[in-house]
mmCIF file of C-alpha atoms in Angstrom:
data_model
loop_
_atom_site.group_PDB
_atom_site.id
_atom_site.type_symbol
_atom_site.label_atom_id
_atom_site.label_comp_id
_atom_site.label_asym_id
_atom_site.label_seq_id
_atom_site.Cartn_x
_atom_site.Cartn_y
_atom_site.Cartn_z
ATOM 1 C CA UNK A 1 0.000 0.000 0.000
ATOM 2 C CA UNK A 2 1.086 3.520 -1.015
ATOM 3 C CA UNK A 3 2.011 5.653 2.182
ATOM 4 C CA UNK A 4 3.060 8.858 3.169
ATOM 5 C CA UNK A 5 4.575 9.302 6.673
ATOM 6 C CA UNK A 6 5.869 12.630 7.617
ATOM 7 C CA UNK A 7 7.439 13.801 10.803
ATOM 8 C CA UNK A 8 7.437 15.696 13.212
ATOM 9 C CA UNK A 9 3.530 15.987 13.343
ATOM 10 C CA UNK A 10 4.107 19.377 14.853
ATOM 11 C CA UNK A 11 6.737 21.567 15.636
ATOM 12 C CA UNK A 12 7.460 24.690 17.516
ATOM 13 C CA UNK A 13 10.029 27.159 16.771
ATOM 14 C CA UNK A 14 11.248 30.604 17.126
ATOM 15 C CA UNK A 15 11.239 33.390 14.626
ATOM 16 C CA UNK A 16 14.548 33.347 12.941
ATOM 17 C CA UNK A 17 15.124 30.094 13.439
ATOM 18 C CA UNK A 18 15.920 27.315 10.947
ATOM 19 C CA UNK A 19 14.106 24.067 10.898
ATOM 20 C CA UNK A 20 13.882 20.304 8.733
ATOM 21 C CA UNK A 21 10.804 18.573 7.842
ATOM 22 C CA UNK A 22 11.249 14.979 7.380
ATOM 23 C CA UNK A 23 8.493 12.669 4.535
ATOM 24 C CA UNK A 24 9.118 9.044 4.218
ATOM 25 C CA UNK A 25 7.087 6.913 1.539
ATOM 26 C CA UNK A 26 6.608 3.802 0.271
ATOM 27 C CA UNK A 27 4.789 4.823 -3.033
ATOM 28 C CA UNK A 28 6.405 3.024 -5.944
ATOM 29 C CA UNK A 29 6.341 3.537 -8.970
ATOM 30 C CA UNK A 30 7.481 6.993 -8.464
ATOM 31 C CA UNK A 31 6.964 10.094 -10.625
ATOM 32 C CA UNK A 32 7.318 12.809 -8.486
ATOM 33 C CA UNK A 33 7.203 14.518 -4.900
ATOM 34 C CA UNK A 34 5.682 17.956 -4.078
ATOM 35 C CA UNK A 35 5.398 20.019 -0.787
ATOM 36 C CA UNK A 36 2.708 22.113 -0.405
ATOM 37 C CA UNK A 37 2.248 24.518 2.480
ATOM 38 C CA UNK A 38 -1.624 25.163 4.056
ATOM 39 C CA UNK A 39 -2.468 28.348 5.795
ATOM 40 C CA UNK A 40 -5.311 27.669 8.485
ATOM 41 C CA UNK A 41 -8.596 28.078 6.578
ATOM 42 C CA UNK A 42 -7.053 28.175 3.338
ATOM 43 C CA UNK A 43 -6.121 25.239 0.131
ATOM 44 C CA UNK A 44 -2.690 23.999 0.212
ATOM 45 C CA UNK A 45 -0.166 25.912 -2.146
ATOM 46 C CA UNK A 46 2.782 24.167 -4.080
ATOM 47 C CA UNK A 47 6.087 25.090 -2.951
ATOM 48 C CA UNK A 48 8.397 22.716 -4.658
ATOM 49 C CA UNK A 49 8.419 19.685 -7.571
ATOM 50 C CA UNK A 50 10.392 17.276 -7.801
ATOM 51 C CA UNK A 51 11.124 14.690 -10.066
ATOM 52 C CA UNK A 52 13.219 10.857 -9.775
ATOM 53 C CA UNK A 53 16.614 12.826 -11.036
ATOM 54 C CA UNK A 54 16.160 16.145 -8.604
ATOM 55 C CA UNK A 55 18.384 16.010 -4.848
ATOM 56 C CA UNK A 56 17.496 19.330 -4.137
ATOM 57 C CA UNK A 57 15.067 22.544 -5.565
ATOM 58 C CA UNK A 58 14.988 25.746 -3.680
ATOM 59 C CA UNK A 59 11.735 28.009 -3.620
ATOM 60 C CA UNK A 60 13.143 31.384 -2.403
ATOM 61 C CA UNK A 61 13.879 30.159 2.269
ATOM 62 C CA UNK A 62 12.413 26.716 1.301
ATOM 63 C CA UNK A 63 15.058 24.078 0.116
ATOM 64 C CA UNK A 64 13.362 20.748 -0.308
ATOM 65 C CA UNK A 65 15.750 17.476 -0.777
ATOM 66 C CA UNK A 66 14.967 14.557 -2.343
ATOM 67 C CA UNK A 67 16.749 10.624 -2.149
ATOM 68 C CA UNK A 68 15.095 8.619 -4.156
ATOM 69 C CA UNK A 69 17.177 5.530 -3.100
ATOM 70 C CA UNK A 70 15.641 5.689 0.310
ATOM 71 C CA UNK A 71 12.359 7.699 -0.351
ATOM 72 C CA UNK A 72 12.839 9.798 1.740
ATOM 73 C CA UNK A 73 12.877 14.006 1.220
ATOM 74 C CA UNK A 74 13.201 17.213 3.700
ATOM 75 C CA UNK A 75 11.819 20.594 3.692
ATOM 76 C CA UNK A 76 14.502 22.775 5.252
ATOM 77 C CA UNK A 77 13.216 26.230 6.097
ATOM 78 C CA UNK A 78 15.686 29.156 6.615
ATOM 79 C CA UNK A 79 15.555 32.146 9.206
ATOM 80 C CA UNK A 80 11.841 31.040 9.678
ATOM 81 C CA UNK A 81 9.180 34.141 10.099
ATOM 82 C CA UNK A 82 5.936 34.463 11.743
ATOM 83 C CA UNK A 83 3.857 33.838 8.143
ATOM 84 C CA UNK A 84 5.659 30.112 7.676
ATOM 85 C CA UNK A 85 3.341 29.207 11.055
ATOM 86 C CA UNK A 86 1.314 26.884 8.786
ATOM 87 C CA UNK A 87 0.976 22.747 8.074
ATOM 88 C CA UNK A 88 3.227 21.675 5.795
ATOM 89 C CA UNK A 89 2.153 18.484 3.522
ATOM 90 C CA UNK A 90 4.216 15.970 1.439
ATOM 91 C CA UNK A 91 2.594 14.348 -1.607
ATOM 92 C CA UNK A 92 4.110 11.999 -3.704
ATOM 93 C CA UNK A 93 2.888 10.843 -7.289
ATOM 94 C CA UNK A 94 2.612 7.232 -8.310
ATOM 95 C CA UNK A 95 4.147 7.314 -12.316
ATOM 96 C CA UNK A 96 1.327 5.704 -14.383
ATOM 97 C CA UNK A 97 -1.282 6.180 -12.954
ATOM 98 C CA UNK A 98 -0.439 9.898 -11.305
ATOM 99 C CA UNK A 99 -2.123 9.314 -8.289
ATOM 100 C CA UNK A 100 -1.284 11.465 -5.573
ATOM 101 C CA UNK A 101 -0.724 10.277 -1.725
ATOM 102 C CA UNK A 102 -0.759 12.520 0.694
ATOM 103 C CA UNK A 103 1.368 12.671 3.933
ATOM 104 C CA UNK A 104 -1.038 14.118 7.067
ATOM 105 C CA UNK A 105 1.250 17.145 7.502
ATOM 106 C CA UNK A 106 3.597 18.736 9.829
ATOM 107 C CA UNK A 107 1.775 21.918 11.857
ATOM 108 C CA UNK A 108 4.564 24.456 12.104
ATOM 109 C CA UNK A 109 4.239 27.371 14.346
ATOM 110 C CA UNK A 110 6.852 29.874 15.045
ATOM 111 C CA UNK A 111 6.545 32.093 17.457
ATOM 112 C CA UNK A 112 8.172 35.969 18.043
ATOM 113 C CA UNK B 1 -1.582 28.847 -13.178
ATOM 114 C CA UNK B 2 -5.229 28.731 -11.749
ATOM 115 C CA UNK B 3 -6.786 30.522 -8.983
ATOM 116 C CA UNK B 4 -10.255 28.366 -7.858
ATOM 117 C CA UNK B 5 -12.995 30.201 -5.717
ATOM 118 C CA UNK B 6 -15.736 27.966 -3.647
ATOM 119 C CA UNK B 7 -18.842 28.953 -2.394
ATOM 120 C CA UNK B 8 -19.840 28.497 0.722
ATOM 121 C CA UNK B 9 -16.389 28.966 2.468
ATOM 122 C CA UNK B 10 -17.733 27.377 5.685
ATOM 123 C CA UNK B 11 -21.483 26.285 6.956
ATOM 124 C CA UNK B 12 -22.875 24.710 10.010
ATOM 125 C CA UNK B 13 -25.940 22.055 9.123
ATOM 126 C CA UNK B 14 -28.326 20.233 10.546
ATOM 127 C CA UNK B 15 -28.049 16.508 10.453
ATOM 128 C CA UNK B 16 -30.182 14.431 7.473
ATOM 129 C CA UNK B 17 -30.141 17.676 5.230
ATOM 130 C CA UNK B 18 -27.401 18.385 1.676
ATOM 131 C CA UNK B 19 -25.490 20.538 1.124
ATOM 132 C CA UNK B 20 -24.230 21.659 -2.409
ATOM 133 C CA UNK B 21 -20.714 23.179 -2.491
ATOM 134 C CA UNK B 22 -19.615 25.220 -5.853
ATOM 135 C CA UNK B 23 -16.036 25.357 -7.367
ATOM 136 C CA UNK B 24 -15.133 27.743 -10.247
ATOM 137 C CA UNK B 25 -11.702 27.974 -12.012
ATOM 138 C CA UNK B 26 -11.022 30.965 -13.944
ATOM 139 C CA UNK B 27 -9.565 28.579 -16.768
ATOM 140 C CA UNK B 28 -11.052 25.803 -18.602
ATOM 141 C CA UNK B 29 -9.455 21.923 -17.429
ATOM 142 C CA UNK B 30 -10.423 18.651 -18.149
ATOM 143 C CA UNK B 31 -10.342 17.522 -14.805
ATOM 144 C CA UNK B 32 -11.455 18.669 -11.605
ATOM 145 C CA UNK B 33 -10.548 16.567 -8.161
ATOM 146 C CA UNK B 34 -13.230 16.592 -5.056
ATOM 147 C CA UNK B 35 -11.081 16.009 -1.408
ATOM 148 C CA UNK B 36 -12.106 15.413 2.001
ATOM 149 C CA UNK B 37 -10.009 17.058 4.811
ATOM 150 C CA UNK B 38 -10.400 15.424 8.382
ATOM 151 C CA UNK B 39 -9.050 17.133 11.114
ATOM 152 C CA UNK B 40 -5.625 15.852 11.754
ATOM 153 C CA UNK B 41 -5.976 13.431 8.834
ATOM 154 C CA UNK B 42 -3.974 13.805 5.240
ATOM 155 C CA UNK B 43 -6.417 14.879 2.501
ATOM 156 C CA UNK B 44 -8.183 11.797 0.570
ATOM 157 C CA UNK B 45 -9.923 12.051 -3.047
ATOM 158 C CA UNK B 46 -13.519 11.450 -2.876
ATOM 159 C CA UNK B 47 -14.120 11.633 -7.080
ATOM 160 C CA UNK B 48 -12.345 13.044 -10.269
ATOM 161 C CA UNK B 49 -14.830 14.849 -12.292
ATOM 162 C CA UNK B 50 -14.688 15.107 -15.908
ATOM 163 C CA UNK B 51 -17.048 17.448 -17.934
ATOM 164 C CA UNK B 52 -19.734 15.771 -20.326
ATOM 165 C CA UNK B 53 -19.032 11.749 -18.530
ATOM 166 C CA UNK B 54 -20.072 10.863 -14.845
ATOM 167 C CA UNK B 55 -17.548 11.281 -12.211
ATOM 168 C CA UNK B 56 -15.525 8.322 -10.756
ATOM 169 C CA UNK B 57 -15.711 7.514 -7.456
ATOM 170 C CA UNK B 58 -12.871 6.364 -5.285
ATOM 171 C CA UNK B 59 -13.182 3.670 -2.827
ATOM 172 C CA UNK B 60 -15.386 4.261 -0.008
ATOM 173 C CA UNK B 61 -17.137 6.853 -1.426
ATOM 174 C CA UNK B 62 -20.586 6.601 -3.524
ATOM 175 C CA UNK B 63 -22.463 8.739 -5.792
ATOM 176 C CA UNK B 64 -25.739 8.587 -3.807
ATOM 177 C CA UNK B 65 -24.099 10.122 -0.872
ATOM 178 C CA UNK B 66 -21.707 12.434 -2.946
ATOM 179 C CA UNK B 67 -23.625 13.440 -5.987
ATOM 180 C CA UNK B 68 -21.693 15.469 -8.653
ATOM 181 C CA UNK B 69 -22.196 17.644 -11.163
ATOM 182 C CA UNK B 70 -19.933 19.258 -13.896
ATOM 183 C CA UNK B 71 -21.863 21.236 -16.406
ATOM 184 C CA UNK B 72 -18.530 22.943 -17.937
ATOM 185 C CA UNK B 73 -14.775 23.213 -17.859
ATOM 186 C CA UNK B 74 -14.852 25.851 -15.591
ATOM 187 C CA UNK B 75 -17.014 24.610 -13.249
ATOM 188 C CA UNK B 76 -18.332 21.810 -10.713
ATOM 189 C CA UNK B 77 -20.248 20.972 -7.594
ATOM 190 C CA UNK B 78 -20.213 17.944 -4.585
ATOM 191 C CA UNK B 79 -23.451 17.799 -2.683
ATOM 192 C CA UNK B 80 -23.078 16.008 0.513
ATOM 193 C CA UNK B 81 -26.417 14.108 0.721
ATOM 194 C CA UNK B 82 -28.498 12.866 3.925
ATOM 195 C CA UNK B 83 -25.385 14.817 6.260
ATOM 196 C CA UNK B 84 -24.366 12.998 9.275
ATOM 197 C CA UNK B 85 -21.798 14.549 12.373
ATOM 198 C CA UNK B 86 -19.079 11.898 10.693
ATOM 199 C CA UNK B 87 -19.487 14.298 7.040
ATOM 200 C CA UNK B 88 -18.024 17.425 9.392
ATOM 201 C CA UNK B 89 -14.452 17.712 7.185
ATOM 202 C CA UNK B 90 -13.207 20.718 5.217
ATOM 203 C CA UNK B 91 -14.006 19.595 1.191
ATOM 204 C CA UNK B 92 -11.299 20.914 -1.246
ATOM 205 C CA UNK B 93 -11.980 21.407 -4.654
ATOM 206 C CA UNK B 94 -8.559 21.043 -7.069
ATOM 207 C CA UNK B 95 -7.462 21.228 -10.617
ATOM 208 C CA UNK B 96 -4.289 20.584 -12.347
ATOM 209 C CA UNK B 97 -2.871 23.229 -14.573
ATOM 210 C CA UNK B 98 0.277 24.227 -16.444
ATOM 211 C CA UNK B 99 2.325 23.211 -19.192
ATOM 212 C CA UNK B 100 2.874 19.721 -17.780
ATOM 213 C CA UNK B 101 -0.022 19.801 -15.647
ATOM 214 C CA UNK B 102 2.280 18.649 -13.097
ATOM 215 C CA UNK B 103 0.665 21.613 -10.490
ATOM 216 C CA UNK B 104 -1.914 20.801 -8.518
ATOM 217 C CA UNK B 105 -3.759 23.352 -7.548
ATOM 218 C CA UNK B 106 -6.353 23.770 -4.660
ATOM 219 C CA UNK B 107 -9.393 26.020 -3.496
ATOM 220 C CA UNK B 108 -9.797 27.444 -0.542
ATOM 221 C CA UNK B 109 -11.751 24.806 0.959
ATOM 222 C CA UNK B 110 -15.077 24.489 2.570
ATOM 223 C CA UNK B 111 -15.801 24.145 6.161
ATOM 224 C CA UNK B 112 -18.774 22.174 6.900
ATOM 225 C CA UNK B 113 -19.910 21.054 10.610
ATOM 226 C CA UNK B 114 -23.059 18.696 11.272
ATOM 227 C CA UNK B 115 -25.087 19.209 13.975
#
């Protein structure tokens, strides 16, 4: 069964701060892994793409990574501020049949 | 890109009555994805609809109790039939767009609690 395991399931940091989200998965085949971020009350947003042959894609203080080897990826945020408070959800693509399986999400707050 | 409104953005119903939630895209797409969104849970796909053919269901979900329509490429609705407390979720209408229509986009979601 396709799964999507991310970690921690919520995390508390300070403004300024740095932190790593972790996703594990199991889907297979693989086409590709996204990270979306969801404001409270709103639909979650892409922040990064990535496909079998990407380690790494930066959007602006958001550097996922990617090892395909191990399935796992990261979401690394830099000198975090108080509008990255938000849950942050790994989805990974099945190639063929492009279905999407969704991690439950890492709640992220960062306080001043 | 797309940008996806929904109508209501959150209600608070009675239990046995529907509900019928709207989701325009302000570009025509082939396809157009229904979630649920359980507290604390990841999101799961209730149906793919597909203008002019029914929608397809995913498993565990039924088109009695999730009727839905799409009239258009720009449009689509889910109506949550016969509501029960266990139907309180936030439904998420999506859409992939762009040149590989490898971006999924999302509305804002609908927040709907059952009395």
């Amino acid at each position: 069964k396709n799964q999507v395991e991310q970690s921690p399931q919520s995390l508390i940091i300070l403004e300024g701060k740095n932190c790593t989200l972790q996703c594990n998965y199991t889907v297979s085949p693989f086409s590709n892994l996204r990270w979306y971020k969801q404001d409270t009350g709103r639909g979650p947003v892409s922040l990064t793409i990535m496909t079998f042959s990407e380690n790494t894609k930066s959007n602006g203080r958001y550097t996922a990574t990617l090892d395909a080897d191990t399935k796992q990826s990261s979401l690394h945020i830099t000198a975090s501020q108080l509008s990255d408070s938000a849950s942050y959800i790994c989805v990974v693509v099945s190639g063929g049949s492009y279905i999407p399986t969704f991690g439950r999400g890492t709640s992220l707050i960062v306080h001043p | 890109s797309a940008v996806i409104s929904q109508k209501p953005s959150r209600d608070i119903c009675q239990r046995g009555t529907s509900l019928t939630i709207q989701c325009q895209v302000d570009s025509q797409v082939t396809m157009m994805f229904w979630y649920r969104q359980q507290p604390g849970q990841s999101l799961t796909l209730i149906a793919t609809a597909n203008q002019g053919s029914e929608a397809t269901y995913e498993s565990g979900f039924v088109i009695d109790k999730f009727p839905i329509s799409r009239p258009n490429l720009t449009f689509s609705t889910l109506t949550v039939s016969n509501m029960s407390p266990e139907d309180s979720s936030i439904y998420l209408c999506s859409v992939e767009a762009g040149a590989l229509t490898d971006t999924q986009y999302f509305g804002p979601g609908t927040r709907l609690t059952v009395l």
